Amino acid sequence: MIKLLTTWSRPSDGASFETHYRDVHMPLARKLPALSLETMRMAKGDIYRMALIAFESDAELKAAMRSPEGLALAARAKAMEQTFAVSASSSVAVVD
């Protein structure tokens, strides 16, 4: 299994960010092809929110991120960075 962890910094407007994240961003993420796990959590300190998505293989992750849904999700994340003055950082891990 391969997991993609994305962390978000503290937004300029937490309430508006949460509404957008819940109602727009996460529904896009849930449409990724071959998605096998999705979780999101609030965090503490410099990290405001964490999201974890998982796929059975690296090939599935890459295909999902190149899909129309993946491209829309990436574009939405970029727009959120500008709209809410946040930064998003992602890392990938292979888990047995």
XYZ file of C-alpha atoms in Angstrom:
96
model
C 0.000 0.000 0.000
C 1.168 3.514 -0.743
C 0.030 6.512 1.288
C 0.054 10.201 0.470
C 0.065 12.526 3.476
C -0.769 16.179 2.930
C -0.410 18.784 5.661
C -1.856 22.295 5.609
C -0.542 25.334 7.467
C -2.848 27.522 9.540
C -5.224 29.455 7.234
C -5.978 33.151 7.393
C -9.689 32.367 7.902
C -10.149 29.012 9.607
C -13.950 28.890 9.386
C -14.036 29.627 5.648
C -11.183 27.201 5.016
C -12.999 24.415 6.866
C -16.215 24.985 4.947
C -14.378 24.919 1.627
C -12.233 21.938 2.631
C -15.249 19.900 3.755
C -17.681 20.906 1.006
C -15.411 21.259 -2.044
C -11.910 19.832 -1.584
C -12.599 16.525 0.158
C -15.472 15.547 -2.150
C -12.986 15.923 -5.030
C -10.437 13.758 -3.193
C -13.039 11.056 -2.564
C -13.590 10.778 -6.337
C -9.970 9.777 -7.043
C -9.872 6.470 -8.945
C -8.703 3.433 -6.935
C -8.704 5.326 -3.631
C -8.683 2.715 -0.854
C -8.428 4.887 2.281
C -9.087 8.487 3.186
C -8.807 10.200 6.542
C -8.584 13.802 7.598
C -7.705 15.224 10.988
C -7.158 18.522 12.688
C -3.606 18.979 13.949
C -1.730 21.145 16.453
C 1.059 23.675 16.259
C 2.254 24.779 12.841
C 0.262 22.044 11.095
C -3.423 22.943 10.957
C -4.859 19.934 9.137
C -3.646 16.577 7.835
C -5.156 14.373 5.152
C -4.109 10.835 4.316
C -5.105 9.001 1.161
C -3.973 5.505 0.242
C -3.782 3.311 -2.822
C -2.800 -0.317 -3.337
C 0.208 0.584 -5.508
C 2.393 3.414 -6.713
C 0.957 2.940 -10.211
C -2.577 3.493 -8.859
C -1.488 6.650 -7.035
C 0.195 8.051 -10.142
C -2.791 7.199 -12.343
C -5.179 8.791 -9.851
C -3.173 12.000 -9.699
C -3.078 12.175 -13.536
C -6.814 11.528 -13.837
C -9.283 14.375 -14.397
C -10.221 14.092 -10.717
C -6.579 14.265 -9.628
C -5.866 17.267 -11.817
C -8.966 19.036 -10.470
C -7.875 18.248 -6.909
C -4.375 19.645 -7.512
C -5.804 22.804 -9.077
C -8.188 23.236 -6.147
C -5.290 22.852 -3.666
C -3.324 25.573 -5.489
C -6.350 27.874 -5.425
C -6.825 27.202 -1.701
C -3.214 28.186 -1.024
C -3.892 31.596 -2.538
C -7.417 32.097 -1.217
C -6.674 31.116 2.388
C -2.968 32.100 2.608
C -1.948 28.522 3.443
C 0.715 26.159 2.249
C 0.207 22.485 1.552
C 2.993 19.932 1.727
C 2.739 16.290 0.642
C 4.871 13.212 1.159
C 4.527 9.627 0.003
C 5.285 6.471 1.991
C 5.157 2.797 1.070
C 3.562 0.708 3.816
C 3.541 -3.087 3.947
